[in-house]
PDB file of C-alpha atoms in Angstrom:
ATOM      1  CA  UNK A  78     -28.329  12.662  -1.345  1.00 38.00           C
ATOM      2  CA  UNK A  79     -30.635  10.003  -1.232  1.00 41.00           C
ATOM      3  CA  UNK A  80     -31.857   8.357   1.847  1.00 43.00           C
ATOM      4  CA  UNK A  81     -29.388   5.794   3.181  1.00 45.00           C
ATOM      5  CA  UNK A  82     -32.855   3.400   3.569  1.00 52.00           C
ATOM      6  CA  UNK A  83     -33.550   3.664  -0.356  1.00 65.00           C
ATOM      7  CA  UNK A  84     -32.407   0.406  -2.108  1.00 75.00           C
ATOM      8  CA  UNK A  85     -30.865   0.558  -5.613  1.00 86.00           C
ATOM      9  CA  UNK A  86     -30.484  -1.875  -8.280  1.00 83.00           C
ATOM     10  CA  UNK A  87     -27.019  -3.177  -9.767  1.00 92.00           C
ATOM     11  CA  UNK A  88     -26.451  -4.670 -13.090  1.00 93.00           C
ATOM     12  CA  UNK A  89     -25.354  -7.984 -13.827  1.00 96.00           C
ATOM     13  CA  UNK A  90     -22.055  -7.399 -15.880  1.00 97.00           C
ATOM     14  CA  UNK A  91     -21.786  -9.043 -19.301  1.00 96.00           C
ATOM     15  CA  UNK A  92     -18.652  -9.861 -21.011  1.00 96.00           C
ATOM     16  CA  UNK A  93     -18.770  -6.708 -23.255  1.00 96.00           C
ATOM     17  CA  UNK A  94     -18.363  -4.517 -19.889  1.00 96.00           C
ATOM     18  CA  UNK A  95     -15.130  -6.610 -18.737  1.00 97.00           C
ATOM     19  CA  UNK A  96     -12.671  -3.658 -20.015  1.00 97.00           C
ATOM     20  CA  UNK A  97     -14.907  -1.050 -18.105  1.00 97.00           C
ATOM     21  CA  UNK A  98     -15.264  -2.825 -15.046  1.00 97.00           C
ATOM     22  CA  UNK A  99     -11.045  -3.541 -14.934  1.00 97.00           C
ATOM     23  CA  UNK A 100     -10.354  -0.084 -15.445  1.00 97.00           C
ATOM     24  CA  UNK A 101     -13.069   1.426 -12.795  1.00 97.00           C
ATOM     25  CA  UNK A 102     -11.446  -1.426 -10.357  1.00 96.00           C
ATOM     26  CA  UNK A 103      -8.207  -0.364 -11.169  1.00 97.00           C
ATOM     27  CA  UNK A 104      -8.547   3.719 -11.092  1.00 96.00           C
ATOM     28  CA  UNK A 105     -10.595   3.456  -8.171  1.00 95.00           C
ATOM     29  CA  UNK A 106      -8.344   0.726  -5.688  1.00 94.00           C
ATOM     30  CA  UNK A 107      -5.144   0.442  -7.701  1.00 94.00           C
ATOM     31  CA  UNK A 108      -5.244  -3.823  -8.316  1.00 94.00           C
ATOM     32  CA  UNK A 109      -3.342  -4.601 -11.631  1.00 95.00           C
ATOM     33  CA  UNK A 110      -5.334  -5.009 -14.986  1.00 95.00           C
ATOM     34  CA  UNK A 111      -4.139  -8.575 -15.597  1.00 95.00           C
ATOM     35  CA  UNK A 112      -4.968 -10.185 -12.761  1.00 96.00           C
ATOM     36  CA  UNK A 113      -8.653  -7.985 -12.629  1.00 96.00           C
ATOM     37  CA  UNK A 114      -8.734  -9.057 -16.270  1.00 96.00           C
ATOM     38  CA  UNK A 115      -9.238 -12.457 -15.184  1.00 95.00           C
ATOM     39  CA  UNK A 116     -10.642 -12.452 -11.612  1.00 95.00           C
ATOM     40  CA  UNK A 117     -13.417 -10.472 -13.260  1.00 97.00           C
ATOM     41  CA  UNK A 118     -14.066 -12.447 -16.897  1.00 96.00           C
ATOM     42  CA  UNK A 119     -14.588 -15.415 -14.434  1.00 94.00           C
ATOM     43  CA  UNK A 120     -17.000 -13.845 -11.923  1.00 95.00           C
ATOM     44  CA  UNK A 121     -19.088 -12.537 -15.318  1.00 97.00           C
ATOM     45  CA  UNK A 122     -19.038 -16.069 -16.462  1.00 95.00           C
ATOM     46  CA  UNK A 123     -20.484 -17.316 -13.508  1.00 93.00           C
ATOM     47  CA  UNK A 124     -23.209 -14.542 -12.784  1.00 94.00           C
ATOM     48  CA  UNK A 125     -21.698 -13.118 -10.097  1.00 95.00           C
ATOM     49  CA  UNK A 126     -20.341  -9.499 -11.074  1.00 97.00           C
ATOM     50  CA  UNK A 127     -22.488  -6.480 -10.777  1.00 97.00           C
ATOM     51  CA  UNK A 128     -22.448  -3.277 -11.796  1.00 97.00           C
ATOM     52  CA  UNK A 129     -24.311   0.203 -10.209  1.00 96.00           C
ATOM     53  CA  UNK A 130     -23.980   2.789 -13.292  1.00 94.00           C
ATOM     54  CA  UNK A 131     -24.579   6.270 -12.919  1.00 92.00           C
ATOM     55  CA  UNK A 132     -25.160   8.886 -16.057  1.00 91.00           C
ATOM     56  CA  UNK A 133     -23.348   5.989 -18.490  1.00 90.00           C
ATOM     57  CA  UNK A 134     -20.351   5.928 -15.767  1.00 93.00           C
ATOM     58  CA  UNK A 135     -19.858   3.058 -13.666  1.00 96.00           C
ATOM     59  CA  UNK A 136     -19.931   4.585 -10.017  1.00 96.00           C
ATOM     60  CA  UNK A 137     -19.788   0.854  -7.839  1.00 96.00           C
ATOM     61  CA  UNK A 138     -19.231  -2.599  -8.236  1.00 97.00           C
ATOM     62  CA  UNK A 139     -20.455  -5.431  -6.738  1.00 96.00           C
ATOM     63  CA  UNK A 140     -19.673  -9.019  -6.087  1.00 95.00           C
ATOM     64  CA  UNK A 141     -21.329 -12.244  -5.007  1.00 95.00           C
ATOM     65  CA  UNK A 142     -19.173 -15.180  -5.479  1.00 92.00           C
ATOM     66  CA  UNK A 143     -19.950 -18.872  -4.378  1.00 87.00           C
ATOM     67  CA  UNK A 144     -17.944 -21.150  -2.842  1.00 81.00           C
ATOM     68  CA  UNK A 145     -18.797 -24.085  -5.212  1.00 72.00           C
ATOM     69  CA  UNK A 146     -14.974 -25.356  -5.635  1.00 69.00           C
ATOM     70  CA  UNK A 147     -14.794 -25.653  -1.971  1.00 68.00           C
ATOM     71  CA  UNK A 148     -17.512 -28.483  -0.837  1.00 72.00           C
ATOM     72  CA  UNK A 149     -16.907 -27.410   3.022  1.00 74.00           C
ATOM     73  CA  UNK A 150     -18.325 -23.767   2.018  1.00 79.00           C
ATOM     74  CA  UNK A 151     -20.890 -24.560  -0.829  1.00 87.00           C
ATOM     75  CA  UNK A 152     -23.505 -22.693   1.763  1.00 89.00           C
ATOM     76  CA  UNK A 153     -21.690 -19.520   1.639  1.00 91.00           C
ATOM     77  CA  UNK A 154     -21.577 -16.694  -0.828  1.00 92.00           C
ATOM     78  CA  UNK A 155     -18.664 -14.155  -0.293  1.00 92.00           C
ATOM     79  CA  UNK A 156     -19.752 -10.514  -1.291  1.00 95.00           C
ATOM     80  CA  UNK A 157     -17.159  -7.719  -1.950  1.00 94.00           C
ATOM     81  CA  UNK A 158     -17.849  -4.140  -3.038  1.00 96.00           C
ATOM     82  CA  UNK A 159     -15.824  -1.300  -4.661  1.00 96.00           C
ATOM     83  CA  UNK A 160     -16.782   2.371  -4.724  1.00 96.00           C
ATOM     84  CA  UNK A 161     -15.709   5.332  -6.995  1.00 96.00           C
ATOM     85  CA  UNK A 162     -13.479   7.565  -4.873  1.00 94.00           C
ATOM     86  CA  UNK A 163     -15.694  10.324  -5.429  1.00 94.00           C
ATOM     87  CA  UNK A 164     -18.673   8.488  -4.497  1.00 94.00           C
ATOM     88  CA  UNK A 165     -17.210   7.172  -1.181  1.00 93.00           C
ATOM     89  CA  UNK A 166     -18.943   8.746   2.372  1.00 92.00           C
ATOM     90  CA  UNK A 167     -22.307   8.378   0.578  1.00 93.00           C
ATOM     91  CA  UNK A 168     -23.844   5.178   1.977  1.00 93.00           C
ATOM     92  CA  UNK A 169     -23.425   3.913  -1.611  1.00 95.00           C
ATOM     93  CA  UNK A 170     -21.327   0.973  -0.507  1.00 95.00           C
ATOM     94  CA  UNK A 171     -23.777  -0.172   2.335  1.00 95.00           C
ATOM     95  CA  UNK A 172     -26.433  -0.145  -0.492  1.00 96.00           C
ATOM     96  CA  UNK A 173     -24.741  -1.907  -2.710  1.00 96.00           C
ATOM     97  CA  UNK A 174     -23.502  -4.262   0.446  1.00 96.00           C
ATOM     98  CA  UNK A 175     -27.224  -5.098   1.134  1.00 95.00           C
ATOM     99  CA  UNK A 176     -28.133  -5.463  -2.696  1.00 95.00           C
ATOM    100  CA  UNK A 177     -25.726  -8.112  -2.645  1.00 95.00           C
ATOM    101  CA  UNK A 178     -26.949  -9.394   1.013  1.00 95.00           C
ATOM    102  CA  UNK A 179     -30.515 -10.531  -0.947  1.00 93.00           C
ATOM    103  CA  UNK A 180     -29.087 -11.568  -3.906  1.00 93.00           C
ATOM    104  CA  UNK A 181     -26.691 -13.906  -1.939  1.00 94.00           C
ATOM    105  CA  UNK A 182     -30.264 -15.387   0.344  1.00 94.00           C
ATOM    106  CA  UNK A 183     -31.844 -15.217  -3.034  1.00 93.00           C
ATOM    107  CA  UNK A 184     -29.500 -18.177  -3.835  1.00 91.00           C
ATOM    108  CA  UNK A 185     -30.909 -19.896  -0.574  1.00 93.00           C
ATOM    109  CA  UNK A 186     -26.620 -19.191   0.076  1.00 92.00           C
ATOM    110  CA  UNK A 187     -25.071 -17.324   3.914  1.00 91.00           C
ATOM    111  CA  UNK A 188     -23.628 -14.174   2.621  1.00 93.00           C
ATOM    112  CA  UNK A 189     -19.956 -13.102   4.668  1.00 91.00           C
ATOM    113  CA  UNK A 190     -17.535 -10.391   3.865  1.00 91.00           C
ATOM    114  CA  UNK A 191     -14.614  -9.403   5.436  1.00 87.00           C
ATOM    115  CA  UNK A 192     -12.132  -6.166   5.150  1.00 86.00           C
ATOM    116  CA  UNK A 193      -8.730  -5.071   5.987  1.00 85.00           C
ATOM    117  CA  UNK A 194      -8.576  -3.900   9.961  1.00 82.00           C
ATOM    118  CA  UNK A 195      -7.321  -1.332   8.661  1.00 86.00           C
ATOM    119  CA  UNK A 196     -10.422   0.294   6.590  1.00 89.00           C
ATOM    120  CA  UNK A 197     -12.878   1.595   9.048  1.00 90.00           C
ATOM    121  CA  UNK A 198     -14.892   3.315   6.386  1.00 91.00           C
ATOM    122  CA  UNK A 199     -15.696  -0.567   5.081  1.00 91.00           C
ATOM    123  CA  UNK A 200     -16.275  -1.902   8.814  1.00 90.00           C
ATOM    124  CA  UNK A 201     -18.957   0.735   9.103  1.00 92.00           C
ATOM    125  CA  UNK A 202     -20.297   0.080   5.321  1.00 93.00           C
ATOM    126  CA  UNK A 203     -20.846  -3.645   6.585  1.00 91.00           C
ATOM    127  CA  UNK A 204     -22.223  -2.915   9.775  1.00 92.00           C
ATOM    128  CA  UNK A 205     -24.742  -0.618   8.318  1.00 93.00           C
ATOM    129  CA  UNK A 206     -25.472  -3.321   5.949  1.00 92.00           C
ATOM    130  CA  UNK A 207     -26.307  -5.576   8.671  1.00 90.00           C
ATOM    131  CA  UNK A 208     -23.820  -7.887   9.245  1.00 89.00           C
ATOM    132  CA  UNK A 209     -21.667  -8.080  12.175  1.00 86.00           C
ATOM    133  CA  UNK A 210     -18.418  -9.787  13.442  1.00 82.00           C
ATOM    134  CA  UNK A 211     -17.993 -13.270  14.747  1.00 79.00           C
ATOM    135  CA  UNK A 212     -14.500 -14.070  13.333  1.00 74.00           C
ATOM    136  CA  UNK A 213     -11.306 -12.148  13.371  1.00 73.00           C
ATOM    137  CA  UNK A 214      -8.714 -13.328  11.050  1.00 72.00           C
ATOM    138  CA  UNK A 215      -4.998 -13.029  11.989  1.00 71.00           C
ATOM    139  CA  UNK A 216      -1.967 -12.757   9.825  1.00 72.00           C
ATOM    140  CA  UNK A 217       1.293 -14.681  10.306  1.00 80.00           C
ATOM    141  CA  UNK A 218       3.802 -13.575   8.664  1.00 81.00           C
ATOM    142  CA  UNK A 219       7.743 -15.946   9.326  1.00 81.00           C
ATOM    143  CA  UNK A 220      10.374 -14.087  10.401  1.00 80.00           C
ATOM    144  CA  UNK A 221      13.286 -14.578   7.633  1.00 78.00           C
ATOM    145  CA  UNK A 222      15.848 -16.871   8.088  1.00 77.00           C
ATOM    146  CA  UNK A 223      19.136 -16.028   9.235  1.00 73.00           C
ATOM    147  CA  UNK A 224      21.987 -16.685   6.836  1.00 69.00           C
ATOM    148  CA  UNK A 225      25.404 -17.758   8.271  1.00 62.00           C
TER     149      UNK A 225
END
């Protein structure tokens, strides 16, 4: 294993990897094909999918997606990772986290991410990566409404 200090490069997926990169995202956290189908073509089209390939076989992905539809966040980038279930416990994702971290300041943008409260193995990824928390968000859900 290498050291958790050694940086590694990601790819910047092209539209011939979009099947690849919807079925690793799907094997690996379960999200439907349709909707990664297009989440992902768009985030290739704008530059801001990676890719960290291992023996031919992608083993992470990466994202770092701008906030230019929203002028109130146009200074933030929001970056997302997704590891190989085999791969996982490895310090891959807070490699890939900090990858992302440069290429976000590269782009003079504020990188965030965020996680479920539930996935401690991601809180630790991103605090290892070097980011800690300010914000928490909260979920309200409505109660249903009664019918008489």
């Amino acid at each position: 294993q290498a050291s958790n200090d050694e940086r590694i490069a990601l790819q910047l997926v092209k539209d011939d990897r979009l099947e690849d990169v919807v079925k690793f995202a799907h094997e690996a956290i379960g999200a439907p094909t349709e909707w990664l189908g297009g989440y992902y073509s768009n985030l290739i089209s704008r530059g801001e999918l990676y890719a960290h390939v291992r023996e031919g076989q992608i083993v992470s992905t990466g994202e770092c997606r701008g906030y230019d539809q929203y002028p109130y966040q146009i200074q933030y980038a929001d970056i997302g990772v997704i590891v190989a279930e085999k791969e996982r416990s490895k310090g891959l994702a807070t490699k890939v986290l900090k990858y992302l971290k440069d290429r976000a300041e590269d782009r003079s943008l504020i990188p965030i991410c965020s996680t479920e409260a539930s996935n401690v193995a991601a809180q630790r990824a991103i605090s290892h990566a070097g980011f800690y928390s300010t914000y928490r968000i909260l979920q309200f859900d409505r109660k249903p409404i009664a019918q008489a």
